[in-house]
Short mmCIF file of C-alpha atoms in Angstrom, two decimals:
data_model
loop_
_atom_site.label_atom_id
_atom_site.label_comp_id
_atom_site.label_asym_id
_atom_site.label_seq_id
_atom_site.Cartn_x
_atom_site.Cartn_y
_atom_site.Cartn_z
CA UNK A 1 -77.31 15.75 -89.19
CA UNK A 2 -78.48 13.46 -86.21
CA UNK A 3 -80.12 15.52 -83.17
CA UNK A 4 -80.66 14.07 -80.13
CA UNK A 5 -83.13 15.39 -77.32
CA UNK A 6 -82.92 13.96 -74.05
CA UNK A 7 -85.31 14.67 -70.95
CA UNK A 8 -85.13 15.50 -67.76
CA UNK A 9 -81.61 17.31 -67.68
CA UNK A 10 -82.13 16.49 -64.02
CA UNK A 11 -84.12 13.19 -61.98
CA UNK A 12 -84.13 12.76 -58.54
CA UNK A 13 -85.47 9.74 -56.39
CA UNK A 14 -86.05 7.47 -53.50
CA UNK A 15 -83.46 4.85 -53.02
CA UNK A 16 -86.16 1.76 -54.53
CA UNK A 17 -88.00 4.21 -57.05
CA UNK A 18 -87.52 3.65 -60.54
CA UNK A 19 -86.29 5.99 -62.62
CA UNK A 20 -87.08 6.71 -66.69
CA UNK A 21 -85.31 8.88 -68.80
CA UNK A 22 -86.77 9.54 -72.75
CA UNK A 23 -84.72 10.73 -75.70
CA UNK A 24 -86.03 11.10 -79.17
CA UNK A 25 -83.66 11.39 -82.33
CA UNK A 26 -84.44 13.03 -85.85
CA UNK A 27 -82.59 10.89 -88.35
CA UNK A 28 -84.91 8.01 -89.41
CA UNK A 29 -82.02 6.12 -90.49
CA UNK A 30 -80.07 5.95 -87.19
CA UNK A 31 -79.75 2.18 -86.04
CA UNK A 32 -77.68 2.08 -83.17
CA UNK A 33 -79.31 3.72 -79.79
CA UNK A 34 -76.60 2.83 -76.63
CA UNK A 35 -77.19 4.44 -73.71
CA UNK A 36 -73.83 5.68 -71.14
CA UNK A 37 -73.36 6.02 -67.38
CA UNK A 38 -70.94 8.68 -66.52
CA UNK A 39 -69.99 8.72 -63.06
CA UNK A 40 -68.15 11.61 -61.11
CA UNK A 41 -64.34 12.22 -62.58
CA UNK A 42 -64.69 8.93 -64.85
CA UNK A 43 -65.36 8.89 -69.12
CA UNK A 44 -68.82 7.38 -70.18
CA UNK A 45 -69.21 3.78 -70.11
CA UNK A 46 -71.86 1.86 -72.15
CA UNK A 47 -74.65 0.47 -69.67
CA UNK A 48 -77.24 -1.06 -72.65
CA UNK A 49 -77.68 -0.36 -76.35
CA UNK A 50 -80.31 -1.28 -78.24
CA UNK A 51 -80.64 -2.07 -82.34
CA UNK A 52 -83.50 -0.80 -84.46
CA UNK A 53 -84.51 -4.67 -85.27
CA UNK A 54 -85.74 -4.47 -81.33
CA UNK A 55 -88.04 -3.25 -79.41
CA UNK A 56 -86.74 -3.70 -75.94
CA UNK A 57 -83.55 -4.84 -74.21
CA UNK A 58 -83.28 -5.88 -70.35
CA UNK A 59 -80.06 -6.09 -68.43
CA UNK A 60 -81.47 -7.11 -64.79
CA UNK A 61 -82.17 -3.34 -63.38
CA UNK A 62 -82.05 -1.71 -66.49
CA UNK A 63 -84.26 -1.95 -69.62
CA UNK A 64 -84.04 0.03 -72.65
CA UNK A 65 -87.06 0.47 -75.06
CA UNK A 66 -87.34 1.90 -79.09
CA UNK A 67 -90.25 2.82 -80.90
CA UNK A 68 -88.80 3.52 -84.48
CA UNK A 69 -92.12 5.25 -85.64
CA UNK A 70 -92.37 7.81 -83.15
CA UNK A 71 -88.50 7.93 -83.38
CA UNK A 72 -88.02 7.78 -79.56
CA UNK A 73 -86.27 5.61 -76.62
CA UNK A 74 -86.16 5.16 -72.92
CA UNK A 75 -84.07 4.40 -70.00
CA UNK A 76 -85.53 2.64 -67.54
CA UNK A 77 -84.05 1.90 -63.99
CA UNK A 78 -86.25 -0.04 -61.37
CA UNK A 79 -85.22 -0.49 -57.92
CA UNK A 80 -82.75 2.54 -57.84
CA UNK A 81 -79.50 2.18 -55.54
CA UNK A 82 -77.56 5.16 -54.17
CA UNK A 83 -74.38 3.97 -56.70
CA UNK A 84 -77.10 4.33 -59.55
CA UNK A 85 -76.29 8.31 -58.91
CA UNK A 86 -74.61 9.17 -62.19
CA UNK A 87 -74.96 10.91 -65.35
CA UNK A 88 -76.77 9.44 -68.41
CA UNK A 89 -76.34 9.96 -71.70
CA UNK A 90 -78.42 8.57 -74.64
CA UNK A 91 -77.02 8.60 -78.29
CA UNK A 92 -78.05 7.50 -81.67
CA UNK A 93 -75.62 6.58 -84.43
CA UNK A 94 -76.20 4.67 -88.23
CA UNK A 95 -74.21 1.54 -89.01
CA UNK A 96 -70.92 2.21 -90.94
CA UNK A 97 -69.10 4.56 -88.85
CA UNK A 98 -70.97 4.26 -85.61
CA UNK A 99 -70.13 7.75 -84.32
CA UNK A 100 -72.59 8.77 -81.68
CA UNK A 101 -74.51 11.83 -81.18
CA UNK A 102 -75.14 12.09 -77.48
CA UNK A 103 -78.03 13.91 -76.16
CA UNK A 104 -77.20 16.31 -73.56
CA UNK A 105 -77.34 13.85 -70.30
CA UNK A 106 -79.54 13.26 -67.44
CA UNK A 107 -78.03 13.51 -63.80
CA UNK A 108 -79.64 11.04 -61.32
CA UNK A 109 -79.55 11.46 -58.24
CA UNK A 110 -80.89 8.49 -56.05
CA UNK A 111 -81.11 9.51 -51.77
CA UNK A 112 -80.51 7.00 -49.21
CA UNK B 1 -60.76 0.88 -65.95
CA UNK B 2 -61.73 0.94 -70.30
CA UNK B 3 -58.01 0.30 -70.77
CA UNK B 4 -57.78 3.76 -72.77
CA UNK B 5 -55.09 6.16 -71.52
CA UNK B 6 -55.18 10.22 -71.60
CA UNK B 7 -52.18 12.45 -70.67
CA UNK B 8 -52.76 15.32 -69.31
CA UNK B 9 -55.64 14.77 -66.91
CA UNK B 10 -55.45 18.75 -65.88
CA UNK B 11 -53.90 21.05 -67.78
CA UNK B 12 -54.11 25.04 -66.96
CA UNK B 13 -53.05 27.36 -69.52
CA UNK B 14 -53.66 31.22 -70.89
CA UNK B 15 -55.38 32.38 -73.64
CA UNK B 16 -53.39 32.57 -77.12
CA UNK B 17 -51.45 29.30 -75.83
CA UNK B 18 -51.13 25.67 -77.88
CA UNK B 19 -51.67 22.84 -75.91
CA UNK B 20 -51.10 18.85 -77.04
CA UNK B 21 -53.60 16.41 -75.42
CA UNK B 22 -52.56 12.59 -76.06
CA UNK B 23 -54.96 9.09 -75.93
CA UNK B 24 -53.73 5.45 -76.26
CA UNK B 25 -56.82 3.13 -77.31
CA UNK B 26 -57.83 0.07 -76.10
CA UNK B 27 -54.85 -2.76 -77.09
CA UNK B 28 -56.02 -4.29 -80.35
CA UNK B 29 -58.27 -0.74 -81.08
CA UNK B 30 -57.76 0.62 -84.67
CA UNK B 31 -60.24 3.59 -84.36
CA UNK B 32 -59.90 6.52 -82.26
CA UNK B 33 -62.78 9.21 -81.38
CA UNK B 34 -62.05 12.75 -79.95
CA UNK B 35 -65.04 14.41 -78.02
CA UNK B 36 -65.24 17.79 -76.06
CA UNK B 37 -67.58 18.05 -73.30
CA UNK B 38 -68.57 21.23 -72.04
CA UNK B 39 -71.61 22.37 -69.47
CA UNK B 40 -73.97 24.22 -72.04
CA UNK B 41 -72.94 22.07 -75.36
CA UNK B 42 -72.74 18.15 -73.83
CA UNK B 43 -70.87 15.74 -75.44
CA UNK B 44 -69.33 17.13 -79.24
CA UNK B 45 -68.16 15.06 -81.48
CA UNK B 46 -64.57 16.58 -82.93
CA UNK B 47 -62.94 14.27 -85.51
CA UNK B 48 -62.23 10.12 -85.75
CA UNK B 49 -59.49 8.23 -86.93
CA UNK B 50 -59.14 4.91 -88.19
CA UNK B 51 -55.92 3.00 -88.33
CA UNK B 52 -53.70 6.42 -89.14
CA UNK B 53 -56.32 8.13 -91.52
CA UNK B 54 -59.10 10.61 -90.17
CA UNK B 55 -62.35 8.81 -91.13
CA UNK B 56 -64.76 11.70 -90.07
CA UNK B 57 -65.21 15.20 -88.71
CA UNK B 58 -67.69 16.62 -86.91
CA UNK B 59 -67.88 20.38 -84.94
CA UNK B 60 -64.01 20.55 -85.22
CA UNK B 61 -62.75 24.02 -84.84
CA UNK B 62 -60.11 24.94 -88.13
CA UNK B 63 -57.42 25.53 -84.76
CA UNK B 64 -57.64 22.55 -83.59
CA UNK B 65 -56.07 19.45 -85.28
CA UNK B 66 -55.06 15.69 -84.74
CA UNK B 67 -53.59 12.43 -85.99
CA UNK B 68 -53.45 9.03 -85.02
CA UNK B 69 -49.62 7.46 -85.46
CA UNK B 70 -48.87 4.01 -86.34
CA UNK B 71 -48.93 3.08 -83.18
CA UNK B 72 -52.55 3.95 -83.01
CA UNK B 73 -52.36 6.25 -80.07
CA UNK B 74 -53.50 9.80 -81.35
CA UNK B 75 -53.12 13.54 -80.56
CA UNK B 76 -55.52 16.39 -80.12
CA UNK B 77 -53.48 20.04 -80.71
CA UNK B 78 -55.47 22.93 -79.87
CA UNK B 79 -54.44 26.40 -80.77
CA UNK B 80 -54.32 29.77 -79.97
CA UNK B 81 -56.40 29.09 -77.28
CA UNK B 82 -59.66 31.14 -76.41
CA UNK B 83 -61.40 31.10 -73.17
CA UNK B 84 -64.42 29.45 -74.65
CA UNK B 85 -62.16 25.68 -75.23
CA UNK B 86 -62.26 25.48 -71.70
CA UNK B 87 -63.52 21.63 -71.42
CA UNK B 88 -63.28 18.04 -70.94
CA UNK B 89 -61.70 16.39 -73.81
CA UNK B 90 -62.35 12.98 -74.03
CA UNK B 91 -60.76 10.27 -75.91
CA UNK B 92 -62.34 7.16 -77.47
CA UNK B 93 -61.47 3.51 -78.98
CA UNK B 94 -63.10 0.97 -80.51
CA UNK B 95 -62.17 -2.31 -82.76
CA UNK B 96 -63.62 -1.61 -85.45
CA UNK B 97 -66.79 0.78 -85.81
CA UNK B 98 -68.61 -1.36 -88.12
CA UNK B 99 -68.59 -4.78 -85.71
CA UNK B 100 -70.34 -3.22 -82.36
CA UNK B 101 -70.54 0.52 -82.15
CA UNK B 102 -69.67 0.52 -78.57
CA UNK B 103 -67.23 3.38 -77.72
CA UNK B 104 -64.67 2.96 -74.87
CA UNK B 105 -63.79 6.53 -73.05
CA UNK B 106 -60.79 7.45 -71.01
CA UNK B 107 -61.15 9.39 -68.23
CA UNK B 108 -60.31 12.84 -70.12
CA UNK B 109 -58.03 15.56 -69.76
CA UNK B 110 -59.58 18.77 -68.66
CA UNK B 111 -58.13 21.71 -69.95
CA UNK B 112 -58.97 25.32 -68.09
CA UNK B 113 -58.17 28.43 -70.06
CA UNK B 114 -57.47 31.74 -67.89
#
């Protein structure tokens, strides 16, 4: 099945840094890469996803890239804010069922 | 607020024990996702169900079972409970799993084992 590596388990920054965060996934025919923010006591919410018919995706802070050949993707966060503090969790799925295999989450930590 | 619903959010029981976790999806959601989270194993997929039939399984353990109603809100049983199932469960919904693939979480119930 899929396997998803994510790195760093942990990031820490400067309130204004950016912040990057790389996965990679072994399944060649995974599709579907969406990236969740998990904040203290809450479930995972979806932040950006990203289809294999794209290279990159921007959302004002957040961008998300893919490069299919090398089988990897990346978080990034520019101009970090303390409420940016979360965990993040990449995931790659196929089309048809869609079920997600998370990687094993990144906790950022952005100081004031 | 992803407009899914889990009962219990803590539950404390003892080893040997059966407990009953419960999820209502999203209004409108026909498929339903169980996940256990845990410090060293992340996010685990269990088992999914689509509109009252299990569409896939993933690392479920043979004591644990579920099922979604007609109703679409779903159970997770666990049995004879070890210390090891000490986790957060989480529930998920989505419309339909083929239209977006984005996956809307409750808040979890988190279940400690002594």
């Amino acid at each position: 099945g899929e396997n998803v590596e994510q790195h760093p388990s942990t990031l820490s920054v400067q309130e204004g840094d950016s912040a990057v965060i790389k996965c990679t996934y072994s399944d060649s025919a995974s599709n579907y890469f969406p990236w969740y923010k998990q904040e203290l006591g809450k479930g995972p919410q979806l932040i950006i996803d990203i289809r294999s018919n794209v290279g990159e995706k921007k959302d004002q802070r957040i961008a998300v890239t893919l490069n299919k050949t090398a089988k990897h993707f990346s978080l990034h966060i520019t101009e970090t804010q303390p409420e940016d503090s979360a965990v993040y969790f990449c995931a790659a799925s196929k089309g048809g069922s869609y079920i997600p295999t998370f990687g094993r989450g990144t906790s950022l930590i952005v100081h004031p | 607020d992803s407009g899914v619903t889990q009962t219990p959010k803590h539950l404390i029981t003892a080893t040997g024990q059966r407990v009953t976790l419960r999820c209502s999806p999203r209004s409108g959601d026909l498929s339903v996702y169980w996940y256990q989270q845990s410090l060293d194993q992340g996010l685990q997929f269990l088992i999914q169900y689509y509109n009252g039939e299990e569409r896939a399984k993933g690392n479920i353990l043979e004591r644990f079972s579920a099922q979604q109603f007609p109703d679409l809100h779903s159970e997770l049983n666990l049995s004879s409970l070890e210390l090891g199932d000490s986790a957060l469960y989480f529930c998920a919904s989505s419309p339909d799993p083929a239209n977006t693939g984005e996956l809307f979480f409750g808040e979890g119930s988190r279940l400690t084992v002594l």
